[in-house]
Coordinates of C-alpha atoms and ligand atoms in Angstrom, one line a residue:
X1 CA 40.9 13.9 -22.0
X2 CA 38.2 11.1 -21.5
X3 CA 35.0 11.4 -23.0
X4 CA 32.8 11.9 -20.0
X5 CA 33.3 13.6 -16.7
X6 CA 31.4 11.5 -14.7
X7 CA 30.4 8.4 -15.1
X8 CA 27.2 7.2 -13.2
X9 CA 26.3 3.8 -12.4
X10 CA 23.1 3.6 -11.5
X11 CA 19.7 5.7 -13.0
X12 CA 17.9 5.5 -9.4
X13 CA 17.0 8.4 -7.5
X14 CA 20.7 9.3 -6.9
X15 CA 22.2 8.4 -10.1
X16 CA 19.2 11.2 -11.6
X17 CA 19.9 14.2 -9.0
X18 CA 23.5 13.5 -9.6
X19 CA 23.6 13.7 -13.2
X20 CA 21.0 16.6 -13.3
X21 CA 23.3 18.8 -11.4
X22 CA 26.5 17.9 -13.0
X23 CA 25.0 18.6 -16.2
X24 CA 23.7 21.8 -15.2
X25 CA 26.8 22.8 -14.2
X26 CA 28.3 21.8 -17.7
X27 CA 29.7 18.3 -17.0
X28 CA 29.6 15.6 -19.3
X29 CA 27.7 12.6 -17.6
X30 CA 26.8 9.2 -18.9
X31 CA 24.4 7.3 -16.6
X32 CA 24.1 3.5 -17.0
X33 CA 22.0 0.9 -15.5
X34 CA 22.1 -3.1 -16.0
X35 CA 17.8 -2.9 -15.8
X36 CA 16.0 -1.8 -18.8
X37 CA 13.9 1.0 -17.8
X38 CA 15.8 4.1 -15.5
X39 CA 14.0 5.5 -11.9
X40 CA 15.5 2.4 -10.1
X41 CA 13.2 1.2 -7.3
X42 CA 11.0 3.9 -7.9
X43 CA 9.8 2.7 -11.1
X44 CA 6.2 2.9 -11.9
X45 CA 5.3 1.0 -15.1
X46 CA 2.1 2.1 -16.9
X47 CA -0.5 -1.0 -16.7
X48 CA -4.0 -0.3 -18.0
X49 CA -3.3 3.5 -17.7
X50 CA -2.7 2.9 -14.1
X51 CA 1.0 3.5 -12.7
X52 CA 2.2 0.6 -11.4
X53 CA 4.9 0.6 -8.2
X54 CA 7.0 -2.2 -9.0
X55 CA 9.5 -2.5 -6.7
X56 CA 6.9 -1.3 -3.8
X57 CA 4.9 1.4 -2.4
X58 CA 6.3 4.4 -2.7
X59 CA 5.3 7.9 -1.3
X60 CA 7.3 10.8 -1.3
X61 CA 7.0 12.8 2.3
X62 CA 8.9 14.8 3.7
X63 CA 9.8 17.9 6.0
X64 CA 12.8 19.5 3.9
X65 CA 11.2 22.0 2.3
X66 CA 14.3 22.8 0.0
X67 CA 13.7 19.0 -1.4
X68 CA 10.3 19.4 -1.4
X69 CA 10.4 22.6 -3.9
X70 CA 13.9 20.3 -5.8
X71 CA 11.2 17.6 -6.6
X72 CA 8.3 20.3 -7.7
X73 CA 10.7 21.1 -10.8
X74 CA 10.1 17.6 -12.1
X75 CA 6.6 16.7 -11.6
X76 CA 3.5 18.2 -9.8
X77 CA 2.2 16.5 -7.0
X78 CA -1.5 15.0 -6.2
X79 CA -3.0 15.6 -2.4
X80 CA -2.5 11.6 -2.1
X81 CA -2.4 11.1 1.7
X82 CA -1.1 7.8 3.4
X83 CA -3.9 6.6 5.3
X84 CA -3.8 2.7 5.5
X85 CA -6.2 0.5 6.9
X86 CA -5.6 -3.0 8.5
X87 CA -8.1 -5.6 8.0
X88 CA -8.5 -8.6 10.7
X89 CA -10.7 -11.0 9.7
X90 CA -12.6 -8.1 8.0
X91 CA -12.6 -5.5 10.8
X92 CA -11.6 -2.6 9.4
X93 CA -9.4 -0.1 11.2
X94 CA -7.4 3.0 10.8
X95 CA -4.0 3.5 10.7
X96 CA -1.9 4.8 12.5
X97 CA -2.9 4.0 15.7
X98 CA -5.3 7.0 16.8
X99 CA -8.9 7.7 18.0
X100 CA -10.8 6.3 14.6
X101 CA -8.5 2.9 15.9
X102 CA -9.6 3.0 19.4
X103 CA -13.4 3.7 18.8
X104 CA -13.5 1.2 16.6
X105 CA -11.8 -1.4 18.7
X106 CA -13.3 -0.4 22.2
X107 CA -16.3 2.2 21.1
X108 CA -14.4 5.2 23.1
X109 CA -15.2 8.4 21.8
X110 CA -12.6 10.6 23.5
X111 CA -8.9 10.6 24.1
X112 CA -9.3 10.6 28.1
X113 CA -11.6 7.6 27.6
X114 CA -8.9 5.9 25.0
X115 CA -6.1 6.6 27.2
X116 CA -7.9 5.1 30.1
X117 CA -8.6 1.7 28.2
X118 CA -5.0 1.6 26.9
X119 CA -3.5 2.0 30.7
X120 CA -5.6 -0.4 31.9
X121 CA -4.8 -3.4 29.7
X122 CA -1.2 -2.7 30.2
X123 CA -1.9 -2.5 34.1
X124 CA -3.6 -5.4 33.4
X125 CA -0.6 -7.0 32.2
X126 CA 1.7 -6.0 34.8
X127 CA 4.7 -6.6 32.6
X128 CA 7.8 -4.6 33.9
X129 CA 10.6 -5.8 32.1
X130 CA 9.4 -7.3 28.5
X131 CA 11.6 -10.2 27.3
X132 CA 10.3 -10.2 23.9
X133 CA 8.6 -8.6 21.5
X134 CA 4.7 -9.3 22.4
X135 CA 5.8 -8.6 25.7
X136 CA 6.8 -5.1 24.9
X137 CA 3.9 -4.6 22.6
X138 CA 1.7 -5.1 25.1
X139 CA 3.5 -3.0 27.8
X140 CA 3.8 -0.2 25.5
X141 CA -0.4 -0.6 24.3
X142 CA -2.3 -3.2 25.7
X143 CA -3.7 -6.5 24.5
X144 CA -6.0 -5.7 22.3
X145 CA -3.9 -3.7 19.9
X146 CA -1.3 -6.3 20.3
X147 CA -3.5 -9.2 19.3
X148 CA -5.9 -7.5 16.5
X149 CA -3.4 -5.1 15.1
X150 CA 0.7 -6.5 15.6
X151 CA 1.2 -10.1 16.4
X152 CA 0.1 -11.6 13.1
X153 CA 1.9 -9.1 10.9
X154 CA 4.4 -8.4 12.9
X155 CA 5.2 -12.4 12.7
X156 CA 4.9 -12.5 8.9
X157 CA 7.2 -9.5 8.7
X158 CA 9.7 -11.7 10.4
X159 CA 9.2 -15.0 9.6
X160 CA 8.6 -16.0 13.2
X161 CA 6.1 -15.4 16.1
X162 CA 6.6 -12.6 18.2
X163 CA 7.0 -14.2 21.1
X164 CA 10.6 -15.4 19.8
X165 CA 11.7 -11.7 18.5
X166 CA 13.6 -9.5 20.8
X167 CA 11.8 -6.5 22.4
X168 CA 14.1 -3.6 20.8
X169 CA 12.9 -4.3 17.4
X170 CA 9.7 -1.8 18.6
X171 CA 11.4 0.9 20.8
X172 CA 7.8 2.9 20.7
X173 CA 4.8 2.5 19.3
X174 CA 3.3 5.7 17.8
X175 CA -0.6 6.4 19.3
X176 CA -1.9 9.7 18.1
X177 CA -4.9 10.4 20.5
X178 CA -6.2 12.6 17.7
X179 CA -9.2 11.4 14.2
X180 CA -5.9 11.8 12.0
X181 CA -5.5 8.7 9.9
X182 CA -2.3 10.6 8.3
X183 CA 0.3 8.4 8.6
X184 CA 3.4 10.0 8.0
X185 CA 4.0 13.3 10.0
X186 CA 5.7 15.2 7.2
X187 CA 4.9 18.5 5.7
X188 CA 4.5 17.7 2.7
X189 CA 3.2 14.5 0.7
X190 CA 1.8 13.6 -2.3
X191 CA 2.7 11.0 -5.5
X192 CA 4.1 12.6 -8.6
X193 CA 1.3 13.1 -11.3
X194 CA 2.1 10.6 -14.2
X195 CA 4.3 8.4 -12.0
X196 CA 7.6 8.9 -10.7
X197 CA 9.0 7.3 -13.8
X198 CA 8.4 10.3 -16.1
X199 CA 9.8 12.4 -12.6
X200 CA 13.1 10.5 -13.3
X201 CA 13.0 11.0 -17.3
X202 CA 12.7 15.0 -16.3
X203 CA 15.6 14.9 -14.3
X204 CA 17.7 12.9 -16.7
X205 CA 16.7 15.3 -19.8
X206 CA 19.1 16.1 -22.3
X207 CA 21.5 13.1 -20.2
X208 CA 23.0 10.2 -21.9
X209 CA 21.3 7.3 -20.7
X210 CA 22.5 3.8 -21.7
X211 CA 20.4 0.6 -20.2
X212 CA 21.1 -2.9 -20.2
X213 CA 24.6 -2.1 -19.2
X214 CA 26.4 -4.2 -16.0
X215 CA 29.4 -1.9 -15.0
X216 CA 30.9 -4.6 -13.0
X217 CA 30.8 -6.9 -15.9
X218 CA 32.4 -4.2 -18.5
X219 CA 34.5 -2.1 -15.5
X220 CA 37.6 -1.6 -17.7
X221 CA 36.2 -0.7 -20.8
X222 CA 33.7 1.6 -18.9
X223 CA 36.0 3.4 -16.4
X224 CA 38.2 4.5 -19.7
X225 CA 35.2 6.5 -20.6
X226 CA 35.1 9.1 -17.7
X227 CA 37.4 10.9 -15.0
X228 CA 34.9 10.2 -12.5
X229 CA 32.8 7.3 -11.0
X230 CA 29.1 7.6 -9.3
X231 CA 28.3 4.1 -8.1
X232 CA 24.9 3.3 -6.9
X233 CA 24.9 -0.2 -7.0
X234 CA 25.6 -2.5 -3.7
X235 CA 29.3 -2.1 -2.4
X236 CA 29.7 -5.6 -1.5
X237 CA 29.3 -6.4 -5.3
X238 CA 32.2 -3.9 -6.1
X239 CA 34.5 -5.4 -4.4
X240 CA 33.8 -9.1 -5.6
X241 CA 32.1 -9.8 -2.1
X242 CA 35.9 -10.3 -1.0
X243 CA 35.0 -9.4 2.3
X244 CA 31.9 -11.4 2.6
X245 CA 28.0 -10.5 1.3
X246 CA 26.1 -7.5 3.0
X247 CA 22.3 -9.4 3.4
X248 CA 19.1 -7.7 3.1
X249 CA 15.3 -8.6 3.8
X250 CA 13.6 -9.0 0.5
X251 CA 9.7 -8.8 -0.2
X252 CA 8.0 -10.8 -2.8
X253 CA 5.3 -9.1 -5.1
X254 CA 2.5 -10.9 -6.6
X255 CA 0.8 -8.3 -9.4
X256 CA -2.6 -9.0 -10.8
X257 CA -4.5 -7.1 -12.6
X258 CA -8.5 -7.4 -12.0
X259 CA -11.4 -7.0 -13.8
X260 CA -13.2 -4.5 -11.3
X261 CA -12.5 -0.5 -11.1
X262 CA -12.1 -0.8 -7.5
X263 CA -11.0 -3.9 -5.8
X264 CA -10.4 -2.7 -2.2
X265 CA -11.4 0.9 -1.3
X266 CA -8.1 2.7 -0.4
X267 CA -4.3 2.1 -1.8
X268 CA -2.9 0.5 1.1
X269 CA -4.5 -2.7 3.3
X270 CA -2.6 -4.2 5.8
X271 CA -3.8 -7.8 6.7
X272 CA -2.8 -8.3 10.3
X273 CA -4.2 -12.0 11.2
X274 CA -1.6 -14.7 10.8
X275 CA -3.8 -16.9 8.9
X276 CA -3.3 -14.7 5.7
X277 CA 0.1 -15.1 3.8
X278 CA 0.8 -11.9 2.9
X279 CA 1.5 -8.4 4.9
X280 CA -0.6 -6.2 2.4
X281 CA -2.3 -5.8 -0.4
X282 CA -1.2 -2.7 -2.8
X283 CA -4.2 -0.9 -5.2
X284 CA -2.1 1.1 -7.1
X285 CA -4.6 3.3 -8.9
X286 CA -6.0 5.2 -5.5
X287 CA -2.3 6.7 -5.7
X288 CA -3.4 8.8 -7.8
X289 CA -7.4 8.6 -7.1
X290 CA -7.9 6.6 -10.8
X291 CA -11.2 6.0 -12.8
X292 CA -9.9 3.2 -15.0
X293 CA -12.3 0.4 -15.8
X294 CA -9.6 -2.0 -14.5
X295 CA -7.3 -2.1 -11.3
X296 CA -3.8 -3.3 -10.7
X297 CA -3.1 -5.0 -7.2
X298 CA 0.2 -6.0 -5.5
X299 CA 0.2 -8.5 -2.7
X300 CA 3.6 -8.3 -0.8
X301 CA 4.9 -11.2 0.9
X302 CA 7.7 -11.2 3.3
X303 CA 10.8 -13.3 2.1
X304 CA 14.2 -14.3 3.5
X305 CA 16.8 -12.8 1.3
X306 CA 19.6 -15.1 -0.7
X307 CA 22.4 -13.5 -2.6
X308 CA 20.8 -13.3 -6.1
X309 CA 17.2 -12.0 -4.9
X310 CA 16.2 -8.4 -5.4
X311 CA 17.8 -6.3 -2.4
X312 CA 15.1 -4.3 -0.3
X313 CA 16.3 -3.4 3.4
X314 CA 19.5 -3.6 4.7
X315 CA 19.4 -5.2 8.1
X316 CA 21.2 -3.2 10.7
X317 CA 22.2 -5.8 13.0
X318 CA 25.2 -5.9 14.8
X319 CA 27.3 -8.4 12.1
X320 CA 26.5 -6.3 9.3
X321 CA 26.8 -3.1 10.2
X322 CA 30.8 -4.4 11.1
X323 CA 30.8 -5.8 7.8
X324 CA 29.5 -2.6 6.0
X325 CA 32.3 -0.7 8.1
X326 CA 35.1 -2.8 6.5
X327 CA 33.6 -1.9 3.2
X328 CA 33.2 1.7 3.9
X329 CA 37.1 1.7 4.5
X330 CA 37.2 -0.1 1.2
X331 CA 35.1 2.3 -0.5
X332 CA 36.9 5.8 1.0
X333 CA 40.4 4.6 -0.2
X334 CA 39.0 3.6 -3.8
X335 CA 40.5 6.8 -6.2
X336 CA 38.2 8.2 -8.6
X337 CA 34.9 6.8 -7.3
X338 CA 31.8 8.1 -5.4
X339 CA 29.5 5.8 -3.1
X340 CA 26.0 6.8 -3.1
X341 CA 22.2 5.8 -2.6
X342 CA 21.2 3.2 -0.5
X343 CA 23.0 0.4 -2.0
X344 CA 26.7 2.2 -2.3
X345 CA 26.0 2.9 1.4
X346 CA 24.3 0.0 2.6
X347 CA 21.3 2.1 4.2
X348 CA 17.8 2.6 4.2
X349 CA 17.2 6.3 2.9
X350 CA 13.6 7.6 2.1
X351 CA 13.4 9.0 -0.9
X352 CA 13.3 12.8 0.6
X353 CA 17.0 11.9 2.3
X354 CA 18.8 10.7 -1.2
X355 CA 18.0 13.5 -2.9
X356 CA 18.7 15.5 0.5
X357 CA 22.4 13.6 0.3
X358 CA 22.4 13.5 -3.8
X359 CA 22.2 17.3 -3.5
X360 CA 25.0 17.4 -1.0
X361 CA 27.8 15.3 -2.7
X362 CA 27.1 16.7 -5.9
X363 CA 27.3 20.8 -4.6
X364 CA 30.7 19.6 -2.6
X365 CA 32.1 17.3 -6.4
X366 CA 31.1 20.9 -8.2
X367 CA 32.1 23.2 -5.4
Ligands
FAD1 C1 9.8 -1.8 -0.6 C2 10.2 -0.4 -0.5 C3 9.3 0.7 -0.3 C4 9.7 2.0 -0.2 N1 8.8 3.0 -0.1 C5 9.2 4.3 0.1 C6 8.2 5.3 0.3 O1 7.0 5.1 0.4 N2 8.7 6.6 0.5 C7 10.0 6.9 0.4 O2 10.4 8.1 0.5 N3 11.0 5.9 0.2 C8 10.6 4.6 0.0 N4 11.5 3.6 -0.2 C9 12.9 4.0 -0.4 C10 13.3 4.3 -1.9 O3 13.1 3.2 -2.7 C11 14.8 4.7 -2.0 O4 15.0 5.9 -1.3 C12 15.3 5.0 -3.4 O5 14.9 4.0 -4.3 C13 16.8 5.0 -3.4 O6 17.3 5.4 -4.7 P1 18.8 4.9 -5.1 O7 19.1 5.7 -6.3 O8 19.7 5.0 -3.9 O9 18.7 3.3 -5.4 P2 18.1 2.5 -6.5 O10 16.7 3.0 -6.9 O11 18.1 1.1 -6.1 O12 19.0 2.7 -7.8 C14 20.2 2.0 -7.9 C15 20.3 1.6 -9.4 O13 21.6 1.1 -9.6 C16 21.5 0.0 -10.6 N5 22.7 -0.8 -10.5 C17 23.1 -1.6 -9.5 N6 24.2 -2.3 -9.8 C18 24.5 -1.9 -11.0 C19 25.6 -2.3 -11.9 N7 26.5 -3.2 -11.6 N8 25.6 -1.7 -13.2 C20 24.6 -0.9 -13.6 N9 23.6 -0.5 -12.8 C21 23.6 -1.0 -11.5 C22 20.2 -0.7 -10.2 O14 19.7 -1.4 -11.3 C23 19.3 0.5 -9.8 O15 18.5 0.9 -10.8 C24 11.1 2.3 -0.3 C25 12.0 1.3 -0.4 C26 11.6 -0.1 -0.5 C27 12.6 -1.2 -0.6

């Protein structure tokens, strides 16, 4: 008999539920992570009492109100609501889209007046069939918008100007002829009180955790431990990259912390001129509506992704979406192991969906 039922690679998000459930259902679980600290991308590190997002942003919304009352056991939740602003060359307005954006831009007060000025400028227009993406853009809401509010970040997302990015990338454009500056449309929302690292720490109570461990470097001796693998790391990286490397698109952080209690007003600014470098500027402490003395701010800068970086998105294009397939065949015919979280399954998941899946593999691996 091996030591440990499961063995779980990975102390993200998934890795946590996982193990919580196993072990309160009386399996043995050893979680491992080659970082030093568990809560995997959701990390928040404490800097000058404030908690720090250092992998990104991150604000849990959702509309599953099972997962929303899972997460509740671990932490309590503020009333933080997303509400970003985008500053052009220091004109301020809301996001998303909606009528605090539109009087601001064009001083209409209501939505028949908004809607009016919007179908107008794409009249105005008269573009049919968009070839790219400023062309779609301003079919779907005018020039103004497009200018002010899309082309320059839109651009530095990408790396090149809109003009030279295919039109499907925006499908829609979400306009909300309502004063609602909420940006997500989920039930609930809010940031776990004390950062979602001590959320993680609850979840993994009473769990062996070992960090500064590399499965794939130490596979042998490791896999003797337990009947059963949980791998949350990239699937590519499993298999040696035999097949080829999965890419991603990566975002560059630059943290500083400042010697003001309040540097910009609100948690999240986009800058949407192309003249700045960076997308956005992150004030972590309005998270969770701070009073410290000092502030912490993140500036996040778009970056091409090389194998070695930090992986962020997976890029659903055409190439890689075959390549993940090959691995996915890879990955069903491996014995003994489970492929989870967004890396093990090459996909973007919200935090509110990998507990939502973590919660189903686990109930069918204990069923
Ligand atoms: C920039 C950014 C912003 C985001 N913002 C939001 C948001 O606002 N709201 C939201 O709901 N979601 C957000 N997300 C999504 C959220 O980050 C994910 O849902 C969540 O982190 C996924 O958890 P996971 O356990 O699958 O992966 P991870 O958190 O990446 O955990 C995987 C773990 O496996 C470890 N690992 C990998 N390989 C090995 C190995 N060989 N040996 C040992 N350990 C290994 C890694 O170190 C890592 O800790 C955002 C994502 C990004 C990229």
């Amino acid at each position: 008999m091996k030591q440990y039922d499961y063995l779980i690679v990975g102390a993200g998000l998934y890795g946590a539920v996982f193990a919580h459930e196993a072990k309160k259902a009386g399996k043995r679980c050893l979680v491992i992570d080659k970082r030093a600290h568990i809560a995997g991308n959701i990390y928040t590190e404490e800097v000058e009492g404030i908690n720090v997002h250092r992998y990104g942003a991150h604000i849990f919304h959702t509309n599953n109100k099972a997962v929303w009352q899972y997460v509740n056991q671990f932490a309590e939740f503020n009333r933080y609501t997303n509400s970003p602003v985008a500053n052009y060359h220091g004109e301020i307005y809301n996001l998303p889209f909606n009528m605090n954006t539109f009087n601001r831009m064009w001083g209409v007060v209501t939505p028949a007046e908004a809607k009016a000025k919007i179908e107008q400028q794409r009249a105005e227009a008269g573009i049919t069939e968009p070839k790219n993406l400023e062309e779609q853009a301003i079919s779907l809401v005018g020039t103004d918008i497009y200018e002010k509010l899309i082309k320059g970040y839109t651009g530095k997302q990408w790396g090149r100007p809109c003009t030279e990015l295919p039109a499907f990338i925006i499908k829609r454009l979400p306009v909300r002829f309502t004063y609602d500056d909420n940006y997500f449309n989920a039930l609930y929302q809010g940031i776990p009180n004390g950062g979602y690292t001590a959320m993680v720490e609850k979840m993994l109570d009473g769990v062996e955790v070992r960090l500064g461990v590399d499965y794939l470097a130490e596979k042998a001796e490791l896999d003797k431990l337990a009947d059963r693998v949980v791998y949350t790391g990239p699937v590519d990286a499993y298999f040696g990259y035999k097949l080829g490397a999965l890419q991603y698109r990566s975002v560059r952080f630059e943290t500083e912390t400042l010697d003001t209690d309040n540097y910009q007003g609100n948690a999240v600014v986009n800058y949407t001129d192309a003249e700045t470098p960076y997308t956005r500027i992150i004030e972590h402490k309005h998270f969770e509506f701070g009073t410290q003395p000092k502030t912490v701010i993140s500036r996040e800068y778009s970056a091409e992704w090389k194998p070695g970086d930090e992986p962020y998105y997976p890029v659903n294009d055409e190439k890689n979406g075959a390549l993940y397939a090959e691995y996915k065949k890879l990955a069903d015919a491996e014995p003994g192991v489970i492929f989870g979280g967004r890396l093990g399954e090459y996909k973007y998941y919200d935090m509110d969906k990998v507990i939502e899946v973590a919660l189903d593999v686990v109930g069918r691996e204990l069923a």
